[in-house]
Amino acid sequence: MKILEINYINFRNLKDKSIKLSPEINLFIGKNGQGKTSIVEAIYFSATGKSFRTSKYSELIKYNKKKSGCYMEYVDKLSNKSLSIKFNLDKKEYVFNKKNVSYEEYYGKVNVVSFIPEDIELIMGSPSVRRRFFNGEISQSNETYFYNIRKYNKLLKIRNKYLKAKDTKNEMFLIYQEEFIKYGSLILQKRTEYVKNISILLNLNYRKLFDNKKELYLSYSSFLGDIKKLSLNEIQEKFRNYIAKNNIRELKYGYSLAGPQKDDFIFFLNEKEAKSYSSQGEKKSIVFSLKLAELDMVLKEKRENPIFIIDDLSSYFDKTRKKNIIDFLIKRNIQVMITSTEKFKINSKDFNVCEGEIYCENN
Ligand SMILES: Nc1ncnc2c1ncn2[C@@H]1O[C@H](COP(=O)(O)OP(=O)(O)O)[C@@H](O)[C@H]1O
Ligand SMILES: [Mg+2]
């Protein structure tokens, strides 16, 4: 899929404008603090209804303004379509093809993969960073998973309330608990399958672009231990046993000690955990390979290439790596938005970014 045009009002420091994008490479060039990240953030935001750098909508609204919005036109394998979001501090409105829709319907229509400097947190940050990331990724091309996660989170809240009140001898609690196990197990099963698939792609990309002498591996680390070879029924069974065994501890703590909200995703480079053993450069390359693997996963699940955003490419890789990366993306026919403080010699649609104003240099 390709984004044809993006339009934004009161978004960060950007001056209201509508810009037409190239279906291939778009390069946003400017000095620091001019609005480069903001423009790709606006694109990401109108595609997903989320920002890649904050969870607070209020930060997106231009200083001293009350509301903001983005509108985009895009084309997928079927036809031209549009998405728009309007929001203020207490309300968000999602529109698809000029009809109001719920967020659930909005999310996943346009798929985007982003690579930003802060993504290094995917290796260095806490398990919750990785869970949030993988939940988002699996959800964007799998509606069932998106539904299951929401359902599970609701059940987890309910279960925690009962545990806190020590009210677990109650029939309702047991009914909720069975549902909790059911949805939790579905999540565990999907994550295990996803990790198995993405790990292979991750390693291929890493070896092709960065270092063909090393092996990169992603592993799913579950509160249930090794569940790779278990069927859904077996996962449920193990889950139920775990809860039975930890009954007293759960009552003592007053919240759930069981469930996929306890799990983690771990990167290994040559069998050593990347978080502790890999160099800074290797960590960047691992995260970049992960993002490329995600492109492949979206293509596999949705049969469409997602859009790829790379914020601040100039600060990441040396010349040869940059060239390898760009060549790789051009070959794949992926629409790319790159921000950089310097120009590259590539065939791209170039935009200058200066004090929130964006203007095209060529056409
Ligand atoms: N809500 C906002 N309203 C107005 N300006 C903002 C808002 N949020 C951030 N800014 C400012 O926008 C400018 C551009 O930020 P950014 O897009 O991150 O720049 P770049 O990526 O080009 O370095 C910064 O000076 C920042 O302080
Ligand atoms: Mg920036």
mmCIF file of C-alpha atoms and ligand atoms in Angstrom:
data_model
loop_
_atom_site.group_PDB
_atom_site.id
_atom_site.type_symbol
_atom_site.label_atom_id
_atom_site.label_comp_id
_atom_site.label_asym_id
_atom_site.label_seq_id
_atom_site.Cartn_x
_atom_site.Cartn_y
_atom_site.Cartn_z
ATOM 1 C CA MET A 1 0.000 0.000 0.000
ATOM 2 C CA LYS A 2 1.029 3.585 -0.583
ATOM 3 C CA ILE A 3 0.098 6.868 1.014
ATOM 4 C CA LEU A 4 -0.711 9.427 -1.655
ATOM 5 C CA GLU A 5 -1.277 12.538 0.364
ATOM 6 C CA ILE A 6 -1.184 13.736 3.948
ATOM 7 C CA ASN A 7 -2.829 16.749 5.460
ATOM 8 C CA TYR A 8 -2.434 18.008 9.019
ATOM 9 C CA ILE A 9 -3.832 20.766 11.180
ATOM 10 C CA ASN A 10 -2.259 22.027 14.426
ATOM 11 C CA PHE A 11 0.065 19.058 14.598
ATOM 12 C CA ARG A 12 3.207 19.711 16.733
ATOM 13 C CA ASN A 13 5.231 22.594 15.256
ATOM 14 C CA LEU A 14 4.118 21.888 11.659
ATOM 15 C CA LYS A 15 2.488 24.658 9.630
ATOM 16 C CA ASP A 16 -0.877 23.381 8.364
ATOM 17 C CA LYS A 17 -0.414 21.883 4.952
ATOM 18 C CA SER A 18 -1.254 19.137 2.530
ATOM 19 C CA ILE A 19 1.626 17.292 0.890
ATOM 20 C CA LYS A 20 1.749 14.746 -1.895
ATOM 21 C CA LEU A 21 4.084 11.834 -1.324
ATOM 22 C CA SER A 22 6.070 9.730 -3.727
ATOM 23 C CA PRO A 23 5.132 6.037 -3.846
ATOM 24 C CA GLU A 24 8.844 5.287 -3.534
ATOM 25 C CA ILE A 25 11.358 7.135 -1.388
ATOM 26 C CA ASN A 26 10.496 10.385 0.385
ATOM 27 C CA LEU A 27 13.333 12.211 2.063
ATOM 28 C CA PHE A 28 12.718 14.927 4.674
ATOM 29 C CA ILE A 29 15.841 17.001 5.180
ATOM 30 C CA GLY A 30 16.460 19.698 7.750
ATOM 31 C CA LYS A 31 18.492 20.826 10.705
ATOM 32 C CA ASN A 32 17.634 19.679 14.212
ATOM 33 C CA GLY A 33 14.450 20.951 15.789
ATOM 34 C CA GLN A 34 12.786 21.894 12.493
ATOM 35 C CA GLY A 35 9.978 19.324 12.421
ATOM 36 C CA LYS A 36 11.397 16.271 10.644
ATOM 37 C CA THR A 37 10.292 13.791 13.273
ATOM 38 C CA SER A 38 6.977 15.635 13.551
ATOM 39 C CA ILE A 39 6.121 15.148 9.888
ATOM 40 C CA VAL A 40 6.795 11.409 9.932
ATOM 41 C CA GLU A 41 4.998 11.220 13.259
ATOM 42 C CA ALA A 42 1.966 12.846 11.609
ATOM 43 C CA ILE A 43 2.067 10.205 8.876
ATOM 44 C CA TYR A 44 2.385 7.390 11.419
ATOM 45 C CA PHE A 45 -0.339 8.919 13.538
ATOM 46 C CA SER A 46 -2.896 9.208 10.788
ATOM 47 C CA ALA A 47 -2.167 5.625 9.739
ATOM 48 C CA THR A 48 -2.378 4.043 13.184
ATOM 49 C CA GLY A 49 -4.058 6.519 15.525
ATOM 50 C CA LYS A 50 -0.936 6.332 17.693
ATOM 51 C CA SER A 51 2.338 8.173 17.981
ATOM 52 C CA PHE A 52 5.685 6.395 18.051
ATOM 53 C CA ARG A 53 7.067 8.802 20.628
ATOM 54 C CA THR A 54 4.321 9.470 23.111
ATOM 55 C CA SER A 55 1.140 7.958 24.420
ATOM 56 C CA LYS A 56 -0.234 11.397 25.301
ATOM 57 C CA TYR A 57 -2.398 12.906 22.592
ATOM 58 C CA SER A 58 -2.102 16.320 24.238
ATOM 59 C CA GLU A 59 1.581 16.543 23.271
ATOM 60 C CA LEU A 60 0.667 16.318 19.604
ATOM 61 C CA ILE A 61 -1.531 19.395 19.599
ATOM 62 C CA LYS A 62 0.297 22.567 18.618
ATOM 63 C CA TYR A 63 1.092 24.760 21.632
ATOM 64 C CA ASN A 64 -1.791 27.080 22.544
ATOM 65 C CA LYS A 65 -4.284 25.272 20.309
ATOM 66 C CA LYS A 66 -7.208 23.180 21.454
ATOM 67 C CA LYS A 67 -7.563 20.577 18.734
ATOM 68 C CA SER A 68 -5.642 18.890 16.009
ATOM 69 C CA GLY A 69 -6.174 16.459 13.159
ATOM 70 C CA CYS A 70 -4.695 14.567 10.238
ATOM 71 C CA TYR A 71 -6.161 13.322 7.007
ATOM 72 C CA MET A 72 -4.621 10.898 4.536
ATOM 73 C CA GLU A 73 -5.409 9.428 1.189
ATOM 74 C CA TYR A 74 -3.924 6.071 0.358
ATOM 75 C CA VAL A 75 -4.225 3.259 -2.087
ATOM 76 C CA ASP A 76 -4.207 -0.436 -1.258
ATOM 77 C CA LYS A 77 -4.428 -3.409 -3.609
ATOM 78 C CA LEU A 78 -8.137 -2.767 -4.113
ATOM 79 C CA SER A 79 -8.778 0.967 -4.365
ATOM 80 C CA ASN A 80 -8.179 4.522 -3.157
ATOM 81 C CA LYS A 81 -9.273 5.189 0.407
ATOM 82 C CA SER A 82 -8.978 7.792 3.123
ATOM 83 C CA LEU A 83 -8.454 7.952 6.869
ATOM 84 C CA SER A 84 -8.734 10.882 9.217
ATOM 85 C CA ILE A 85 -8.498 11.633 12.899
ATOM 86 C CA LYS A 86 -9.682 14.675 14.751
ATOM 87 C CA PHE A 87 -9.007 15.091 18.424
ATOM 88 C CA ASN A 88 -8.981 17.476 21.324
ATOM 89 C CA LEU A 89 -8.156 16.910 24.971
ATOM 90 C CA ASP A 90 -11.242 14.869 25.690
ATOM 91 C CA LYS A 91 -12.400 13.414 22.424
ATOM 92 C CA LYS A 92 -11.068 11.488 19.459
ATOM 93 C CA GLU A 93 -12.915 10.943 16.238
ATOM 94 C CA TYR A 94 -11.884 8.311 13.698
ATOM 95 C CA VAL A 95 -13.077 8.450 10.118
ATOM 96 C CA PHE A 96 -12.609 5.881 7.362
ATOM 97 C CA ASN A 97 -13.763 6.765 3.846
ATOM 98 C CA LYS A 98 -15.735 9.698 5.264
ATOM 99 C CA LYS A 99 -17.640 7.489 7.744
ATOM 100 C CA ASN A 100 -17.144 7.623 11.497
ATOM 101 C CA VAL A 101 -15.719 4.371 12.799
ATOM 102 C CA SER A 102 -14.503 2.947 16.099
ATOM 103 C CA TYR A 103 -10.783 2.758 16.848
ATOM 104 C CA GLU A 104 -10.926 -1.010 16.417
ATOM 105 C CA GLU A 105 -12.100 -0.554 12.856
ATOM 106 C CA TYR A 106 -9.576 2.180 12.161
ATOM 107 C CA TYR A 107 -6.503 0.328 13.359
ATOM 108 C CA GLY A 108 -4.793 -1.943 10.849
ATOM 109 C CA LYS A 109 -6.249 -0.391 7.685
ATOM 110 C CA VAL A 110 -2.893 1.144 6.785
ATOM 111 C CA ASN A 111 0.150 -0.755 7.984
ATOM 112 C CA VAL A 112 3.289 1.107 8.918
ATOM 113 C CA VAL A 113 6.576 0.006 10.335
ATOM 114 C CA SER A 114 8.736 2.656 11.957
ATOM 115 C CA PHE A 115 12.372 2.802 12.944
ATOM 116 C CA ILE A 116 13.286 5.623 15.308
ATOM 117 C CA PRO A 117 16.374 6.227 17.475
ATOM 118 C CA GLU A 118 14.398 5.444 20.653
ATOM 119 C CA ASP A 119 13.741 1.919 19.365
ATOM 120 C CA ILE A 120 16.977 0.827 20.989
ATOM 121 C CA GLU A 121 14.705 0.546 24.049
ATOM 122 C CA LEU A 122 13.361 -2.624 22.469
ATOM 123 C CA ILE A 123 16.591 -4.232 23.591
ATOM 124 C CA MET A 124 17.541 -2.130 26.602
ATOM 125 C CA GLY A 125 14.105 -1.399 28.066
ATOM 126 C CA SER A 126 11.945 -3.424 30.422
ATOM 127 C CA PRO A 127 9.859 -6.421 29.278
ATOM 128 C CA SER A 128 6.765 -4.194 29.120
ATOM 129 C CA VAL A 129 8.367 -2.225 26.247
ATOM 130 C CA ARG A 130 8.765 -5.413 24.247
ATOM 131 C CA ARG A 131 5.284 -6.709 25.109
ATOM 132 C CA ARG A 132 3.700 -3.454 23.998
ATOM 133 C CA PHE A 133 5.704 -3.506 20.795
ATOM 134 C CA PHE A 134 4.954 -7.105 19.842
ATOM 135 C CA ASN A 135 1.289 -6.753 20.808
ATOM 136 C CA GLY A 136 1.042 -3.807 18.429
ATOM 137 C CA GLU A 137 2.880 -5.610 15.672
ATOM 138 C CA ILE A 138 0.913 -8.815 15.824
ATOM 139 C CA SER A 139 -2.321 -6.827 16.093
ATOM 140 C CA GLN A 140 -1.711 -4.676 13.071
ATOM 141 C CA SER A 141 -2.016 -7.615 10.747
ATOM 142 C CA ASN A 142 -4.125 -9.935 12.871
ATOM 143 C CA GLU A 143 -7.552 -8.747 13.979
ATOM 144 C CA THR A 144 -8.199 -11.800 16.134
ATOM 145 C CA TYR A 145 -5.095 -11.179 18.184
ATOM 146 C CA PHE A 146 -6.065 -7.507 18.574
ATOM 147 C CA TYR A 147 -9.470 -8.600 19.859
ATOM 148 C CA ASN A 148 -8.014 -11.257 22.158
ATOM 149 C CA ILE A 149 -5.583 -8.833 23.777
ATOM 150 C CA ARG A 150 -8.342 -6.356 24.564
ATOM 151 C CA LYS A 151 -10.566 -9.058 25.930
ATOM 152 C CA TYR A 152 -7.728 -10.508 27.996
ATOM 153 C CA ASN A 153 -6.789 -7.131 29.493
ATOM 154 C CA LYS A 154 -10.352 -6.644 30.653
ATOM 155 C CA LEU A 155 -10.417 -10.107 32.212
ATOM 156 C CA LEU A 156 -7.073 -9.477 33.901
ATOM 157 C CA LYS A 157 -8.457 -6.342 35.547
ATOM 158 C CA ILE A 158 -11.496 -8.217 36.783
ATOM 159 C CA ARG A 159 -9.391 -11.098 38.060
ATOM 160 C CA ASN A 160 -7.082 -8.692 39.903
ATOM 161 C CA LYS A 161 -10.060 -7.063 41.601
ATOM 162 C CA TYR A 162 -11.260 -10.401 42.938
ATOM 163 C CA LEU A 163 -7.734 -11.332 44.046
ATOM 164 C CA LYS A 164 -7.292 -8.041 45.819
ATOM 165 C CA ALA A 165 -10.601 -8.501 47.618
ATOM 166 C CA LYS A 166 -9.594 -12.130 48.389
ATOM 167 C CA ASP A 167 -12.948 -13.094 46.956
ATOM 168 C CA THR A 168 -11.925 -16.189 45.018
ATOM 169 C CA LYS A 169 -14.324 -18.780 46.386
ATOM 170 C CA ASN A 170 -17.048 -17.216 44.386
ATOM 171 C CA GLU A 171 -18.686 -18.840 41.361
ATOM 172 C CA MET A 172 -18.321 -15.738 39.179
ATOM 173 C CA PHE A 173 -14.617 -15.646 39.873
ATOM 174 C CA LEU A 174 -14.240 -19.185 38.549
ATOM 175 C CA ILE A 175 -16.194 -18.373 35.406
ATOM 176 C CA TYR A 176 -14.011 -15.328 34.769
ATOM 177 C CA GLN A 177 -10.936 -17.362 35.496
ATOM 178 C CA GLU A 178 -11.767 -19.921 32.814
ATOM 179 C CA GLU A 179 -12.197 -17.087 30.300
ATOM 180 C CA PHE A 180 -8.937 -15.586 31.519
ATOM 181 C CA ILE A 181 -7.155 -18.878 30.867
ATOM 182 C CA LYS A 182 -8.808 -19.269 27.497
ATOM 183 C CA TYR A 183 -7.810 -15.833 26.148
ATOM 184 C CA GLY A 184 -4.428 -15.888 27.862
ATOM 185 C CA SER A 185 -3.639 -19.198 26.176
ATOM 186 C CA LEU A 186 -4.678 -17.910 22.759
ATOM 187 C CA ILE A 187 -2.262 -15.007 23.225
ATOM 188 C CA LEU A 188 0.549 -17.291 24.304
ATOM 189 C CA GLN A 189 -0.005 -19.549 21.341
ATOM 190 C CA LYS A 190 -0.036 -16.698 18.804
ATOM 191 C CA ARG A 191 3.037 -15.047 20.288
ATOM 192 C CA THR A 192 4.999 -18.301 20.192
ATOM 193 C CA GLU A 193 4.079 -18.854 16.568
ATOM 194 C CA TYR A 194 4.909 -15.234 15.652
ATOM 195 C CA VAL A 195 8.281 -15.361 17.388
ATOM 196 C CA LYS A 196 9.175 -18.586 15.605
ATOM 197 C CA ASN A 197 8.439 -17.016 12.212
ATOM 198 C CA ILE A 198 9.949 -13.616 12.810
ATOM 199 C CA SER A 199 13.106 -15.064 14.321
ATOM 200 C CA ILE A 200 13.988 -16.747 11.025
ATOM 201 C CA LEU A 201 13.437 -13.535 9.041
ATOM 202 C CA LEU A 202 15.312 -11.502 11.606
ATOM 203 C CA ASN A 203 18.375 -13.669 11.262
ATOM 204 C CA LEU A 204 18.253 -13.605 7.456
ATOM 205 C CA ASN A 205 18.087 -9.797 7.412
ATOM 206 C CA TYR A 206 20.811 -9.398 9.985
ATOM 207 C CA ARG A 207 23.191 -11.655 8.101
ATOM 208 C CA LYS A 208 22.408 -10.093 4.733
ATOM 209 C CA LEU A 209 22.799 -6.454 5.792
ATOM 210 C CA PHE A 210 25.090 -6.438 8.781
ATOM 211 C CA ASP A 211 27.141 -9.496 9.650
ATOM 212 C CA ASN A 212 26.984 -12.845 7.947
ATOM 213 C CA LYS A 213 29.236 -14.432 10.546
ATOM 214 C CA LYS A 214 26.708 -14.179 13.356
ATOM 215 C CA GLU A 215 23.416 -15.819 14.190
ATOM 216 C CA LEU A 216 20.570 -13.780 15.614
ATOM 217 C CA TYR A 217 17.721 -15.475 17.421
ATOM 218 C CA LEU A 218 14.564 -14.248 19.141
ATOM 219 C CA SER A 219 13.136 -16.315 21.949
ATOM 220 C CA TYR A 220 9.818 -16.124 23.773
ATOM 221 C CA SER A 221 10.229 -16.391 27.506
ATOM 222 C CA SER A 222 6.981 -17.373 29.192
ATOM 223 C CA PHE A 223 5.895 -17.596 32.826
ATOM 224 C CA LEU A 224 4.865 -21.149 31.865
ATOM 225 C CA GLY A 225 8.378 -22.122 30.785
ATOM 226 C CA ASP A 226 8.924 -23.779 27.429
ATOM 227 C CA ILE A 227 5.631 -23.886 25.521
ATOM 228 C CA LYS A 228 7.001 -24.057 21.961
ATOM 229 C CA LYS A 229 5.831 -27.583 21.299
ATOM 230 C CA LEU A 230 2.504 -27.450 23.151
ATOM 231 C CA SER A 231 -0.947 -27.464 21.580
ATOM 232 C CA LEU A 232 -3.538 -24.891 22.630
ATOM 233 C CA ASN A 233 -5.172 -27.456 24.937
ATOM 234 C CA GLU A 234 -1.861 -28.281 26.548
ATOM 235 C CA ILE A 235 -1.106 -24.594 27.127
ATOM 236 C CA GLN A 236 -4.494 -24.170 28.805
ATOM 237 C CA GLU A 237 -3.865 -27.196 30.969
ATOM 238 C CA LYS A 238 -0.457 -25.911 32.046
ATOM 239 C CA PHE A 239 -1.935 -22.459 32.700
ATOM 240 C CA ARG A 240 -4.649 -23.960 34.913
ATOM 241 C CA ASN A 241 -2.093 -26.001 36.869
ATOM 242 C CA TYR A 242 0.098 -22.957 37.324
ATOM 243 C CA ILE A 243 -2.810 -21.034 38.811
ATOM 244 C CA ALA A 244 -3.709 -23.916 41.136
ATOM 245 C CA LYS A 245 -0.110 -24.111 42.357
ATOM 246 C CA ASN A 246 0.215 -20.369 42.899
ATOM 247 C CA ASN A 247 -3.136 -19.879 44.528
ATOM 248 C CA ILE A 248 -1.779 -18.841 47.930
ATOM 249 C CA ARG A 249 0.853 -16.521 46.508
ATOM 250 C CA GLU A 250 -1.668 -14.785 44.249
ATOM 251 C CA LEU A 251 -3.960 -14.148 47.215
ATOM 252 C CA LYS A 252 -1.042 -12.827 49.218
ATOM 253 C CA TYR A 253 0.035 -10.386 46.507
ATOM 254 C CA GLY A 254 -3.525 -9.503 45.548
ATOM 255 C CA TYR A 255 -2.942 -9.598 41.791
ATOM 256 C CA SER A 256 -2.392 -12.072 39.027
ATOM 257 C CA LEU A 257 1.016 -13.752 38.897
ATOM 258 C CA ALA A 258 -0.049 -15.859 35.955
ATOM 259 C CA GLY A 259 -0.526 -14.765 32.371
ATOM 260 C CA PRO A 260 1.133 -13.390 29.236
ATOM 261 C CA GLN A 261 1.539 -9.962 30.929
ATOM 262 C CA LYS A 262 4.462 -11.604 32.764
ATOM 263 C CA ASP A 263 6.335 -12.712 29.649
ATOM 264 C CA ASP A 264 9.271 -11.373 27.690
ATOM 265 C CA PHE A 265 10.950 -11.537 24.278
ATOM 266 C CA ILE A 266 14.719 -12.040 24.311
ATOM 267 C CA PHE A 267 17.288 -11.431 21.569
ATOM 268 C CA PHE A 268 20.345 -13.656 21.352
ATOM 269 C CA LEU A 269 23.340 -12.897 19.150
ATOM 270 C CA ASN A 270 25.569 -15.944 18.797
ATOM 271 C CA GLU A 271 23.720 -17.430 21.753
ATOM 272 C CA LYS A 272 24.537 -14.533 24.080
ATOM 273 C CA GLU A 273 21.752 -12.249 25.295
ATOM 274 C CA ALA A 274 22.045 -9.049 23.224
ATOM 275 C CA LYS A 275 20.945 -6.787 26.076
ATOM 276 C CA SER A 276 24.055 -7.611 28.111
ATOM 277 C CA TYR A 277 26.626 -8.715 25.554
ATOM 278 C CA SER A 278 26.109 -6.910 22.223
ATOM 279 C CA SER A 279 27.852 -3.677 21.274
ATOM 280 C CA GLN A 280 25.910 -0.474 20.686
ATOM 281 C CA GLY A 281 26.337 -0.878 16.917
ATOM 282 C CA GLU A 282 25.123 -4.462 17.023
ATOM 283 C CA LYS A 283 22.055 -3.425 19.012
ATOM 284 C CA LYS A 284 21.083 -0.856 16.384
ATOM 285 C CA SER A 285 21.551 -3.440 13.664
ATOM 286 C CA ILE A 286 19.448 -5.976 15.573
ATOM 287 C CA VAL A 287 16.587 -3.512 15.955
ATOM 288 C CA PHE A 288 16.803 -2.515 12.305
ATOM 289 C CA SER A 289 16.725 -6.161 11.236
ATOM 290 C CA LEU A 290 13.696 -6.636 13.460
ATOM 291 C CA LYS A 291 11.907 -3.824 11.644
ATOM 292 C CA LEU A 292 12.736 -5.338 8.275
ATOM 293 C CA ALA A 293 11.439 -8.673 9.495
ATOM 294 C CA GLU A 294 8.211 -6.928 10.466
ATOM 295 C CA LEU A 295 7.869 -5.653 6.907
ATOM 296 C CA ASP A 296 8.030 -9.273 5.795
ATOM 297 C CA MET A 297 5.513 -10.382 8.424
ATOM 298 C CA VAL A 298 2.976 -7.764 7.357
ATOM 299 C CA LEU A 299 3.453 -8.726 3.724
ATOM 300 C CA LYS A 300 2.931 -12.372 4.615
ATOM 301 C CA GLU A 301 -0.227 -11.789 6.667
ATOM 302 C CA LYS A 302 -1.841 -9.018 4.624
ATOM 303 C CA ARG A 303 -0.357 -9.651 1.174
ATOM 304 C CA GLU A 304 0.583 -5.983 0.978
ATOM 305 C CA ASN A 305 3.755 -4.108 1.667
ATOM 306 C CA PRO A 306 3.455 -1.757 4.626
ATOM 307 C CA ILE A 307 4.894 1.759 4.643
ATOM 308 C CA PHE A 308 8.307 2.137 6.233
ATOM 309 C CA ILE A 309 9.361 5.164 8.278
ATOM 310 C CA ILE A 310 13.005 5.697 9.190
ATOM 311 C CA ASP A 311 13.590 8.647 11.486
ATOM 312 C CA ASP A 312 17.081 10.092 11.519
ATOM 313 C CA LEU A 313 18.789 7.621 9.201
ATOM 314 C CA SER A 314 21.890 9.830 9.057
ATOM 315 C CA SER A 315 22.692 9.272 12.715
ATOM 316 C CA TYR A 316 22.523 5.514 12.527
ATOM 317 C CA PHE A 317 24.646 3.837 9.925
ATOM 318 C CA ASP A 318 27.761 4.422 7.864
ATOM 319 C CA LYS A 319 27.657 5.123 4.124
ATOM 320 C CA THR A 320 27.868 1.541 2.891
ATOM 321 C CA ARG A 321 25.175 0.333 5.291
ATOM 322 C CA LYS A 322 22.901 3.210 4.305
ATOM 323 C CA LYS A 323 23.323 2.338 0.653
ATOM 324 C CA ASN A 324 22.648 -1.366 1.290
ATOM 325 C CA ILE A 325 19.506 -0.466 3.206
ATOM 326 C CA ILE A 326 18.144 1.870 0.546
ATOM 327 C CA ASP A 327 18.876 -0.586 -2.264
ATOM 328 C CA PHE A 328 17.140 -3.306 -0.324
ATOM 329 C CA LEU A 329 14.002 -1.172 0.136
ATOM 330 C CA ILE A 330 13.885 0.009 -3.472
ATOM 331 C CA LYS A 331 14.054 -3.578 -4.706
ATOM 332 C CA ARG A 332 11.138 -4.477 -2.474
ATOM 333 C CA ASN A 333 8.878 -1.706 -3.853
ATOM 334 C CA ILE A 334 8.190 -0.339 -0.376
ATOM 335 C CA GLN A 335 7.118 3.257 0.147
ATOM 336 C CA VAL A 336 9.625 4.845 2.507
ATOM 337 C CA MET A 337 9.708 8.081 4.514
ATOM 338 C CA ILE A 338 13.191 8.955 5.688
ATOM 339 C CA THR A 339 14.302 11.927 7.759
ATOM 340 C CA SER A 340 17.871 13.071 7.773
ATOM 341 C CA THR A 341 20.027 16.112 8.509
ATOM 342 C CA GLU A 342 21.881 15.589 5.245
ATOM 343 C CA LYS A 343 21.055 14.751 1.654
ATOM 344 C CA PHE A 344 21.934 11.421 0.086
ATOM 345 C CA LYS A 345 22.583 10.666 -3.513
ATOM 346 C CA ILE A 346 19.508 8.574 -4.089
ATOM 347 C CA ASN A 347 16.530 8.823 -6.318
ATOM 348 C CA SER A 348 14.014 10.332 -3.941
ATOM 349 C CA LYS A 349 11.361 12.962 -3.591
ATOM 350 C CA ASP A 350 13.076 15.530 -1.382
ATOM 351 C CA PHE A 351 11.353 17.810 1.093
ATOM 352 C CA ASN A 352 13.015 20.597 3.021
ATOM 353 C CA VAL A 353 11.888 20.996 6.590
ATOM 354 C CA CYS A 354 12.426 24.414 8.119
ATOM 355 C CA GLU A 355 10.625 25.817 11.177
ATOM 356 C CA GLY A 356 7.662 23.534 10.674
ATOM 357 C CA GLU A 357 7.300 24.482 7.025
ATOM 358 C CA ILE A 358 7.655 21.653 4.516
ATOM 359 C CA TYR A 359 8.289 22.258 0.871
ATOM 360 C CA CYS A 360 9.177 19.974 -1.953
ATOM 361 C CA GLU A 361 12.467 20.460 -3.780
ATOM 362 C CA ASN A 362 11.828 18.311 -6.832
ATOM 363 C CA ASN A 363 8.797 16.511 -8.166
HETATM 364 N N1 LIG B 1 2.928 20.308 20.515
HETATM 365 C C1 LIG B 1 3.891 21.080 19.969
HETATM 366 N N2 LIG B 1 3.586 22.307 19.476
HETATM 367 C C2 LIG B 1 4.539 23.082 18.930
HETATM 368 N N3 LIG B 1 5.834 22.748 18.838
HETATM 369 C C3 LIG B 1 6.203 21.555 19.307
HETATM 370 C C4 LIG B 1 5.250 20.647 19.896
HETATM 371 N N4 LIG B 1 5.890 19.538 20.281
HETATM 372 C C5 LIG B 1 7.189 19.733 19.958
HETATM 373 N N5 LIG B 1 7.384 20.925 19.385
HETATM 374 C C6 LIG B 1 8.628 21.511 18.868
HETATM 375 O O1 LIG B 1 8.747 21.150 17.513
HETATM 376 C C7 LIG B 1 10.095 21.262 17.098
HETATM 377 C C8 LIG B 1 10.430 20.205 16.082
HETATM 378 O O2 LIG B 1 10.560 18.967 16.710
HETATM 379 P P1 LIG B 1 11.013 17.656 15.888
HETATM 380 O O3 LIG B 1 10.003 17.322 14.865
HETATM 381 O O4 LIG B 1 11.321 16.626 16.897
HETATM 382 O O5 LIG B 1 12.356 18.167 15.165
HETATM 383 P P2 LIG B 1 13.468 17.403 14.323
HETATM 384 O O6 LIG B 1 13.068 15.991 14.184
HETATM 385 O O7 LIG B 1 13.550 18.118 13.008
HETATM 386 O O8 LIG B 1 14.736 17.544 15.089
HETATM 387 C C9 LIG B 1 10.912 21.230 18.374
HETATM 388 O O9 LIG B 1 11.506 22.500 18.529
HETATM 389 C C10 LIG B 1 9.905 20.984 19.472
HETATM 390 O O10 LIG B 1 10.209 21.686 20.640
HETATM 391 MG MG MG B 2 14.035 14.283 14.968
#
